[in-house]
Short mmCIF file of C-alpha atoms in Angstrom, two decimals:
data_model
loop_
_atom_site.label_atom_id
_atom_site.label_comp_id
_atom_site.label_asym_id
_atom_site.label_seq_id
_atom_site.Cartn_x
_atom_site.Cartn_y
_atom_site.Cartn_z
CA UNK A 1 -33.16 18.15 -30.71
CA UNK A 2 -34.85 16.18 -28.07
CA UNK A 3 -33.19 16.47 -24.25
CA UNK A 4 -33.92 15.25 -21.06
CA UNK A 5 -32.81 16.30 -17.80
CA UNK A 6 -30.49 13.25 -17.58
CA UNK A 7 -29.13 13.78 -21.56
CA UNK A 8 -28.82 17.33 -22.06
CA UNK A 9 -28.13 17.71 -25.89
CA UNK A 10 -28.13 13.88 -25.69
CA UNK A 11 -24.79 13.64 -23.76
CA UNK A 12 -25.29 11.43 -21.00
CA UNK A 13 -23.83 13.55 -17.94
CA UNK A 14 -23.76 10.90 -15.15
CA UNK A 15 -21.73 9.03 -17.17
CA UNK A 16 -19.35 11.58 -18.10
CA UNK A 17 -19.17 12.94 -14.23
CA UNK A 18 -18.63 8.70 -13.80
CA UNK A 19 -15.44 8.73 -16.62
CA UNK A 20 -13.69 11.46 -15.16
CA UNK A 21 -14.13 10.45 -11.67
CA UNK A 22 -12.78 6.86 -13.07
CA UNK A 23 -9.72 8.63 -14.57
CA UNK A 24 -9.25 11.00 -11.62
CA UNK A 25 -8.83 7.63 -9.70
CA UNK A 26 -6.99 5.40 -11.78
CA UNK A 27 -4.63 8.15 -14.61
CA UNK A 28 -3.91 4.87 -16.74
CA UNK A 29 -7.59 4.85 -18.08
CA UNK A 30 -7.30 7.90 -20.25
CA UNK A 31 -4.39 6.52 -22.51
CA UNK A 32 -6.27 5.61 -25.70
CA UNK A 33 -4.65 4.35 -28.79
CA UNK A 34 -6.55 4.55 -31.99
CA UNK A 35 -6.47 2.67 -35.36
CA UNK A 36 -6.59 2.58 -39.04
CA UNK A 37 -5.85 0.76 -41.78
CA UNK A 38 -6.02 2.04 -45.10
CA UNK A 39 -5.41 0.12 -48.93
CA UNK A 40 -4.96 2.04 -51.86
CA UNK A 41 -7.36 1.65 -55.10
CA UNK A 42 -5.20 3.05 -57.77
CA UNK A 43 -4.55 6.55 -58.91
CA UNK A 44 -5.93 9.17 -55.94
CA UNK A 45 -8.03 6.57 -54.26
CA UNK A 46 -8.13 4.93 -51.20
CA UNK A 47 -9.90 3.29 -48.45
CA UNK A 48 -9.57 3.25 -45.38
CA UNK A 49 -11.13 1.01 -41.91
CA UNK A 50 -11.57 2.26 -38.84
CA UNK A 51 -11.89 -0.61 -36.29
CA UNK A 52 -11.28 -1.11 -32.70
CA UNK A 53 -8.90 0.60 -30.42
CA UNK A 54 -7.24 0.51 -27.14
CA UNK A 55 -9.08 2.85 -24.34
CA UNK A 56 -10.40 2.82 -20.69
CA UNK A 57 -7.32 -0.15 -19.48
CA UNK A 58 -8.69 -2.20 -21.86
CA UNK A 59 -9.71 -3.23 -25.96
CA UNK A 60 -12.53 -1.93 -26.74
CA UNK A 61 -14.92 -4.36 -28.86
CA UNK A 62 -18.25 -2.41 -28.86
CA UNK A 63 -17.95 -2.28 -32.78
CA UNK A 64 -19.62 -5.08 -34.56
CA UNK A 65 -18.66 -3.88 -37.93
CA UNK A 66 -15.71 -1.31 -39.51
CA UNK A 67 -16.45 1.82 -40.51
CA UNK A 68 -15.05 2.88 -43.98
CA UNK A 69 -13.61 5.92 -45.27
CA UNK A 70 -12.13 6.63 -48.82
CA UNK A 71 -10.65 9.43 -50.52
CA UNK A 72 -9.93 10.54 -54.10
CA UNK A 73 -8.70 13.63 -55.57
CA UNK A 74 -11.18 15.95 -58.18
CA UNK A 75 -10.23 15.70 -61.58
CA UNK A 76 -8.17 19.08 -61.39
CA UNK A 77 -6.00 16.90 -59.69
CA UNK A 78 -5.59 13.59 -61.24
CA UNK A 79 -8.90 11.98 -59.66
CA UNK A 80 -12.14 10.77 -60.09
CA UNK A 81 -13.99 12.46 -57.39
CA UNK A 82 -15.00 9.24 -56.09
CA UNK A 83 -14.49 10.95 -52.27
CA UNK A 84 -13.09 14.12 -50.62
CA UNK A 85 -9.58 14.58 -50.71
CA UNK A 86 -7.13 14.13 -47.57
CA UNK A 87 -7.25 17.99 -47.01
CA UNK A 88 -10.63 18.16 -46.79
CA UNK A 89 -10.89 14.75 -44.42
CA UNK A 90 -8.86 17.24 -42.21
CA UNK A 91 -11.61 20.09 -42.09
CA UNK A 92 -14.15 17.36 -41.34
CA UNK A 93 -12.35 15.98 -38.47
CA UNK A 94 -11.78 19.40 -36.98
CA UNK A 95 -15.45 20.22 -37.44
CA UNK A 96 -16.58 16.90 -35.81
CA UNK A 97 -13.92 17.12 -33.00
CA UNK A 98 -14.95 21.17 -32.04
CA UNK A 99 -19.00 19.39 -32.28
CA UNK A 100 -18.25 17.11 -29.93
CA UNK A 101 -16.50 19.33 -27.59
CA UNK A 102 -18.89 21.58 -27.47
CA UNK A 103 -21.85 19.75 -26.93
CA UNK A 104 -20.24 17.72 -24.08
CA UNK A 105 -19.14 20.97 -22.40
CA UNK A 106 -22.63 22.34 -22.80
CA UNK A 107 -24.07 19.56 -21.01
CA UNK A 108 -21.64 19.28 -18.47
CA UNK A 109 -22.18 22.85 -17.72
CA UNK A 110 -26.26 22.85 -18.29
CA UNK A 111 -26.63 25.03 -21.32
CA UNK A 112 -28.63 23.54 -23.95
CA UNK A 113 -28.11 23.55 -27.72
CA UNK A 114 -31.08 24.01 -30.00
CA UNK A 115 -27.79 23.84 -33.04
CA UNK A 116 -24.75 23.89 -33.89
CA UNK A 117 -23.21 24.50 -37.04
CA UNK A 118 -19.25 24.80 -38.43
CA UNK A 119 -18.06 26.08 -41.66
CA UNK A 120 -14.20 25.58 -42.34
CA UNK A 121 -12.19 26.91 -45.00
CA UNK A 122 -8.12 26.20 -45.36
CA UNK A 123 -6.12 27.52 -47.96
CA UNK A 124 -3.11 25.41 -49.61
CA UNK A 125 -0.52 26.51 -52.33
CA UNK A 126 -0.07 23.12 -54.32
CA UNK A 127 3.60 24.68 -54.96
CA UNK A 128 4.54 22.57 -52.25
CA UNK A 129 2.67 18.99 -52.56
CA UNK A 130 4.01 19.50 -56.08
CA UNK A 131 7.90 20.12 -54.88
CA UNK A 132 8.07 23.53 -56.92
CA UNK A 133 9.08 25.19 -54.16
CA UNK A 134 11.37 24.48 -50.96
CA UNK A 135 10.03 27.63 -49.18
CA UNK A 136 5.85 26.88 -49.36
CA UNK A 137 4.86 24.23 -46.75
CA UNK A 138 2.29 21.42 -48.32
CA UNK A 139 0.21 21.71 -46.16
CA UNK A 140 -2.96 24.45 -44.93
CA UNK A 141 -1.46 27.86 -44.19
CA UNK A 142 -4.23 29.35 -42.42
CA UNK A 143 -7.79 27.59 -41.50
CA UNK A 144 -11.00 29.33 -40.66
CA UNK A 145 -13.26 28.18 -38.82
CA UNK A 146 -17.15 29.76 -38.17
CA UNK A 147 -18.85 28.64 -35.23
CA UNK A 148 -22.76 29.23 -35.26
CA UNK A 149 -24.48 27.83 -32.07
CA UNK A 150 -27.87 28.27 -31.39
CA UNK A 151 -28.92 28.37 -27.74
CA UNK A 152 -30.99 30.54 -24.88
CA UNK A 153 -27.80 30.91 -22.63
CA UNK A 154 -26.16 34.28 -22.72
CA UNK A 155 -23.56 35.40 -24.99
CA UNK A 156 -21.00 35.43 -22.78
CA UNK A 157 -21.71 31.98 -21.98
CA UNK A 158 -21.57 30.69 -25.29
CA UNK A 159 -18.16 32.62 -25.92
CA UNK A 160 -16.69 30.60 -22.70
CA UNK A 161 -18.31 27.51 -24.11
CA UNK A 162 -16.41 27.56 -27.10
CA UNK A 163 -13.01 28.95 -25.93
CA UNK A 164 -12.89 26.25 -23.41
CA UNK A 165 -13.81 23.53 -26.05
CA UNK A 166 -10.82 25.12 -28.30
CA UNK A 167 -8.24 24.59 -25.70
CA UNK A 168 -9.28 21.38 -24.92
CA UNK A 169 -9.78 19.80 -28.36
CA UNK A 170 -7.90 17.37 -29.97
CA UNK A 171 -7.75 18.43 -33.67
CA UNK A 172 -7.50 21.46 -32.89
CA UNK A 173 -4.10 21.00 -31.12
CA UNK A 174 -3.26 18.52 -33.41
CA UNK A 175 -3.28 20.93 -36.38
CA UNK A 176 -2.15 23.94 -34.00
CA UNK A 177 0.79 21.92 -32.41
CA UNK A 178 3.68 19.74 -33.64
CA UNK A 179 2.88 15.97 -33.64
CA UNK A 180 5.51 13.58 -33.46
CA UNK A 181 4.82 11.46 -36.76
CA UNK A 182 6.83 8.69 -37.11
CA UNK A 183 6.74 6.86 -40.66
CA UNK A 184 8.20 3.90 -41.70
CA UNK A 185 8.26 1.01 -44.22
CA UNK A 186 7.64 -2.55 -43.37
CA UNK B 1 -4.60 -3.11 -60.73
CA UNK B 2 -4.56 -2.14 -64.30
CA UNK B 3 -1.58 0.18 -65.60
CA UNK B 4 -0.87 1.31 -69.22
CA UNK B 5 1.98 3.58 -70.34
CA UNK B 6 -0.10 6.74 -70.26
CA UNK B 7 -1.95 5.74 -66.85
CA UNK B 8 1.02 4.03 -64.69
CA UNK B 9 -0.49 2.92 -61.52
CA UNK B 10 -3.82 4.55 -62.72
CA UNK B 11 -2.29 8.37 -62.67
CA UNK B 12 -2.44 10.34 -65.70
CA UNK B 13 1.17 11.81 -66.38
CA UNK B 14 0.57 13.69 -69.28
CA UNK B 15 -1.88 15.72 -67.35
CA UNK B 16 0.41 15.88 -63.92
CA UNK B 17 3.25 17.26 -66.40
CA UNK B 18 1.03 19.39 -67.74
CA UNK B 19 -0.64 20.81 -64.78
CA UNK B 20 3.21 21.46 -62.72
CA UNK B 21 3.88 23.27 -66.14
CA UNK B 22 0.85 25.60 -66.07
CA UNK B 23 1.79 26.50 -62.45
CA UNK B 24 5.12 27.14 -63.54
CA UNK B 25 3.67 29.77 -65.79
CA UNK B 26 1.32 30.80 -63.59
CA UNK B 27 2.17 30.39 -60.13
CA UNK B 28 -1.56 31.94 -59.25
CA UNK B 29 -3.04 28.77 -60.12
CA UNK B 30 -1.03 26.55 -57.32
CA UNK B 31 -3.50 28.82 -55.04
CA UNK B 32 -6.33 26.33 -53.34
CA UNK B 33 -9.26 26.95 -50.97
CA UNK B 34 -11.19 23.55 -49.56
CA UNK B 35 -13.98 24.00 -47.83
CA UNK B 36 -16.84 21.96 -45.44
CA UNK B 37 -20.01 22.55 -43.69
CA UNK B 38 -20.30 20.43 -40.68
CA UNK B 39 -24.32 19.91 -38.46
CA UNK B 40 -24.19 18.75 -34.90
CA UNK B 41 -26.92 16.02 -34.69
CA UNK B 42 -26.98 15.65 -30.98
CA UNK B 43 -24.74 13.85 -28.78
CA UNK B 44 -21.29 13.16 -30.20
CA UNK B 45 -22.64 13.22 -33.56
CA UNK B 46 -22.05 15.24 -36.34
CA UNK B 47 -22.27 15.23 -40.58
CA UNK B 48 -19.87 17.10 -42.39
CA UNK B 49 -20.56 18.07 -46.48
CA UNK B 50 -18.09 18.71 -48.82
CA UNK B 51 -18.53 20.21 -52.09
CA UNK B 52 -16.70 22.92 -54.06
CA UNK B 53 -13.36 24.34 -53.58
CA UNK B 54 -11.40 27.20 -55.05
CA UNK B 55 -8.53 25.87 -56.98
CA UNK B 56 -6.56 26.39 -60.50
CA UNK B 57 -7.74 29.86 -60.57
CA UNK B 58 -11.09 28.60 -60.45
CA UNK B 59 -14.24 27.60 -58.49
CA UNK B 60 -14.37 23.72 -59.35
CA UNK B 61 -17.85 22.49 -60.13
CA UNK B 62 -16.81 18.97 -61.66
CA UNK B 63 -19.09 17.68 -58.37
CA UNK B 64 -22.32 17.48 -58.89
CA UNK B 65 -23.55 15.89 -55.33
CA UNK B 66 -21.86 16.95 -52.08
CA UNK B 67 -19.91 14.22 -50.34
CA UNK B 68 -21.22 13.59 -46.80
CA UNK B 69 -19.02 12.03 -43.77
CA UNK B 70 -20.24 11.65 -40.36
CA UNK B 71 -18.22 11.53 -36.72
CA UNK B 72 -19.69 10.37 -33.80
CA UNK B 73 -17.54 8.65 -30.69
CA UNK B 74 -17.91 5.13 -29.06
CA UNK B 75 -19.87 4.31 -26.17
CA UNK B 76 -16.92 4.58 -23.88
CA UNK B 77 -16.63 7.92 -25.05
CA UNK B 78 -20.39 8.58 -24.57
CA UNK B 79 -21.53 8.46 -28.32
CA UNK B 80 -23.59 5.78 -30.21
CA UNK B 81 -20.94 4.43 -32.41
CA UNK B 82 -22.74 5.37 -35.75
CA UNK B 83 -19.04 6.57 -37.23
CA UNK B 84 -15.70 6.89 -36.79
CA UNK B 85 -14.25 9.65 -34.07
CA UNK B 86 -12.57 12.89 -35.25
CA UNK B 87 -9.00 11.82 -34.06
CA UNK B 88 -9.76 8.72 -35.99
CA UNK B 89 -10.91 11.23 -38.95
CA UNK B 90 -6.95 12.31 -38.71
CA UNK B 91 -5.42 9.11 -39.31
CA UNK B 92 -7.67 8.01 -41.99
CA UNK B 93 -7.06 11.82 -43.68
CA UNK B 94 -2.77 10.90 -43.23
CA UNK B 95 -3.29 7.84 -44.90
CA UNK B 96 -5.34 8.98 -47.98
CA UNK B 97 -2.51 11.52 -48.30
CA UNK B 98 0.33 9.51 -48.59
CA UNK B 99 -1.51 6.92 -50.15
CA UNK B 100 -1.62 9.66 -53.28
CA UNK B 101 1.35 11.03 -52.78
CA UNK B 102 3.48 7.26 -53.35
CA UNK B 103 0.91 6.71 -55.93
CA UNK B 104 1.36 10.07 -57.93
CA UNK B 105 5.38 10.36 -57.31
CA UNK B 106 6.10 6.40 -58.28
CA UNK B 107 3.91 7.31 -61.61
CA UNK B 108 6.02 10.23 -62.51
CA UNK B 109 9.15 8.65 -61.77
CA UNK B 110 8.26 5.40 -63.80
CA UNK B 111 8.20 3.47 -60.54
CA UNK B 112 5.02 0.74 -60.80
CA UNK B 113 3.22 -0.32 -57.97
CA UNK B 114 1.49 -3.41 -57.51
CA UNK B 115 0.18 -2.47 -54.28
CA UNK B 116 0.42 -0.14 -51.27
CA UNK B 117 -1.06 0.28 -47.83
CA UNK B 118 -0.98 1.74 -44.33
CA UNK B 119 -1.02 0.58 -40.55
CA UNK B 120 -1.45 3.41 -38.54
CA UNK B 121 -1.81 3.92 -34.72
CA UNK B 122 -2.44 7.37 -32.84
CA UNK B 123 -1.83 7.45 -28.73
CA UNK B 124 -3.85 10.40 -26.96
CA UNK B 125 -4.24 11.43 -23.16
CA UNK B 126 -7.93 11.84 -22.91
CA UNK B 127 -6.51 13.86 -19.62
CA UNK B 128 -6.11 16.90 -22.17
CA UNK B 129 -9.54 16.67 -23.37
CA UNK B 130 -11.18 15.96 -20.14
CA UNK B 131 -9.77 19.06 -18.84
CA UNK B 132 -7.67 17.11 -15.86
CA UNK B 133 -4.41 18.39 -16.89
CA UNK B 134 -3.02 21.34 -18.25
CA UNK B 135 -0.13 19.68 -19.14
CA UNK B 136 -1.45 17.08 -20.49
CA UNK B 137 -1.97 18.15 -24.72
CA UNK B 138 -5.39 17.29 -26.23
CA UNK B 139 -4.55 15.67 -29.52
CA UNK B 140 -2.14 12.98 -30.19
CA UNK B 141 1.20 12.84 -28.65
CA UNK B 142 2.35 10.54 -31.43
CA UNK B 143 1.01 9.01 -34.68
CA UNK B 144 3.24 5.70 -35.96
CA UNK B 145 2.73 4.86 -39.78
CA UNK B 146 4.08 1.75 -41.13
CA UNK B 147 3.92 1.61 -45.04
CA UNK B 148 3.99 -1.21 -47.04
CA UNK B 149 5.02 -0.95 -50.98
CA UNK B 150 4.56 -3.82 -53.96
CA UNK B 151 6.69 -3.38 -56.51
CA UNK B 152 9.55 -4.54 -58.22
CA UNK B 153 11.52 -1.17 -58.45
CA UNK B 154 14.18 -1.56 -55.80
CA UNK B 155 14.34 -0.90 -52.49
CA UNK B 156 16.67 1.76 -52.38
CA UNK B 157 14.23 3.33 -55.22
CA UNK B 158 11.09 3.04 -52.84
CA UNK B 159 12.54 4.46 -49.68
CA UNK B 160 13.41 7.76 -52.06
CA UNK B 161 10.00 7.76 -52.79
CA UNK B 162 8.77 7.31 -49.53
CA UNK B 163 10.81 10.09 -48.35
CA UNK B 164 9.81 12.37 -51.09
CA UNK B 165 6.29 11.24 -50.11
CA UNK B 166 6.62 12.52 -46.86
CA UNK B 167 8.66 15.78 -47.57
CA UNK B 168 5.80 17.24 -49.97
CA UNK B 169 2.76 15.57 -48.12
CA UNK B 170 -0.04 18.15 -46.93
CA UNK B 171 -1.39 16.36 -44.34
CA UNK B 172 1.56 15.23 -42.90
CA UNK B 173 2.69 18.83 -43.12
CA UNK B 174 -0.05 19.95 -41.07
CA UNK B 175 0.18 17.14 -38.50
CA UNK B 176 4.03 17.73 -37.70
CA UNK B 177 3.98 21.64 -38.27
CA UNK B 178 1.24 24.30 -36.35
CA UNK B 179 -1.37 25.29 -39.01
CA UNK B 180 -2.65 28.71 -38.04
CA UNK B 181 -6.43 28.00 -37.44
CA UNK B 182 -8.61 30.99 -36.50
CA UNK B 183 -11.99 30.06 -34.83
CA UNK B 184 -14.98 32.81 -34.69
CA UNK B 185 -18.71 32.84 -33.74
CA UNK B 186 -20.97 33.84 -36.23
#
């Protein structure tokens, strides 16, 4: 991992100091509002594109092309294992979200990362996706999550590090905290 | 898309009927554990792999090559664009569910589906993130879905199944209910 004084684990700080400084002055900038679209193949698959989104007072339009996702189910449940399932589309955007949080924190606060790794684990009783029971949710009971960052700074440091970047995460409170999902059919 | 009486809108009944009825003798097998390995690769990058998972009173090993899926952020958000962002991660992860829950409920109630897709739209506070606000929440306040079904069952017939989507959908589940998520440093 290559860093410079002015991209400490190749998050450019000035900018960052320069976005929050933008938001302290002008709140509106932070409201973002992000995108997808998603078709459905047949059986357990789907794809989904990820294209541009609102952010910063304005559309943003620094993405040329969309990105793609897709997801299947395994053949233990009705797919073809063509891509990860939803669930586990969850523990990758957790992962990627508690990355990103914790490299940005480290460089704003000048500790540098040689690594950083995540293993996740959730565990789901299909009782409920299958409607066999009323009383087990569909969804994860319990996620765990193992955080292995490799760095000089102290322990201590690394601790703070990565209690600050759970409170301030995203996924994290998304999967911690009610989200008001509103569904509905055109 | 291609249906036949045993694979209506490509799902295999038999095997969905049988599967609920091996759970139903075994409620042990309903028991699931996903798992993923995410790598920070500098910046607001990350790759996450997916492979095995506990499930059906089994470790599955139908996969024989790990599926990879990458995060990184835009330039406004300091990253290099190379993938989508975790929060974007989410809504592409609600979509895939409910994209296979429709598809596998509409099978096993006989309902055929021509098509099916999903507009979705996400609005965060980057406040949260940024750390300006404490009460300001990370993640998304609210996540609109707007579903659009093909078919010629009728429409009193799709909104049941839409709402019987919804009620046994994991992800959705975990989005508008707190998962317990435990983070620790290795």
């Amino acid at each position: 991992m290559s860093t410079t004084e002015v991209h400490p684990n190749g998050v450019d700080v000035t900018q960052l100091v320069r976005t929050v400084e933008a938001i302290k002055n002008d709140p509106s900038l932070a409201a973002f509002r992000f995108r997808a679209s998603n078709t459905w193949l047949g059986g357990g698959r789907s794809r989904t594109s990820i294209d541009g989104f609102y952010g910063a007072g304005d559309e943003d339009s620094s993405r040329t092309t969309p990105f793609t996702l897709e997801g299947d189910e395994p053949p233990v449940l009705l797919g073809e294992n063509t891509a990860p399932n939803a669930v586990e589309a969850i523990l990758h955007a957790l992962a990627s979200c508690l990355a990103v949080g914790v490299a940005y924190n480290a460089a704003a606060q000048g500790i540098e990362l040689r690594g950083l790794a995540f293993d996740l684990e959730g565990e789901l009783d299909l009782h409920g996706f299958l409607g066999l029971s009323d009383d087990v949710r569909p969804g994860y009971s319990d996620i765990r999550v193992t955080c292995r960052v490799d760095s000089d700074a102290p322990a201590e440091k690394i601790d703070e590090l990565c209690a600050y970047a759970q409170r301030t995460s995203p996924v994290l409170d998304i999967l911690r905290n009610p989200v008001n999902v509103i569904v509905t059919r055109a």
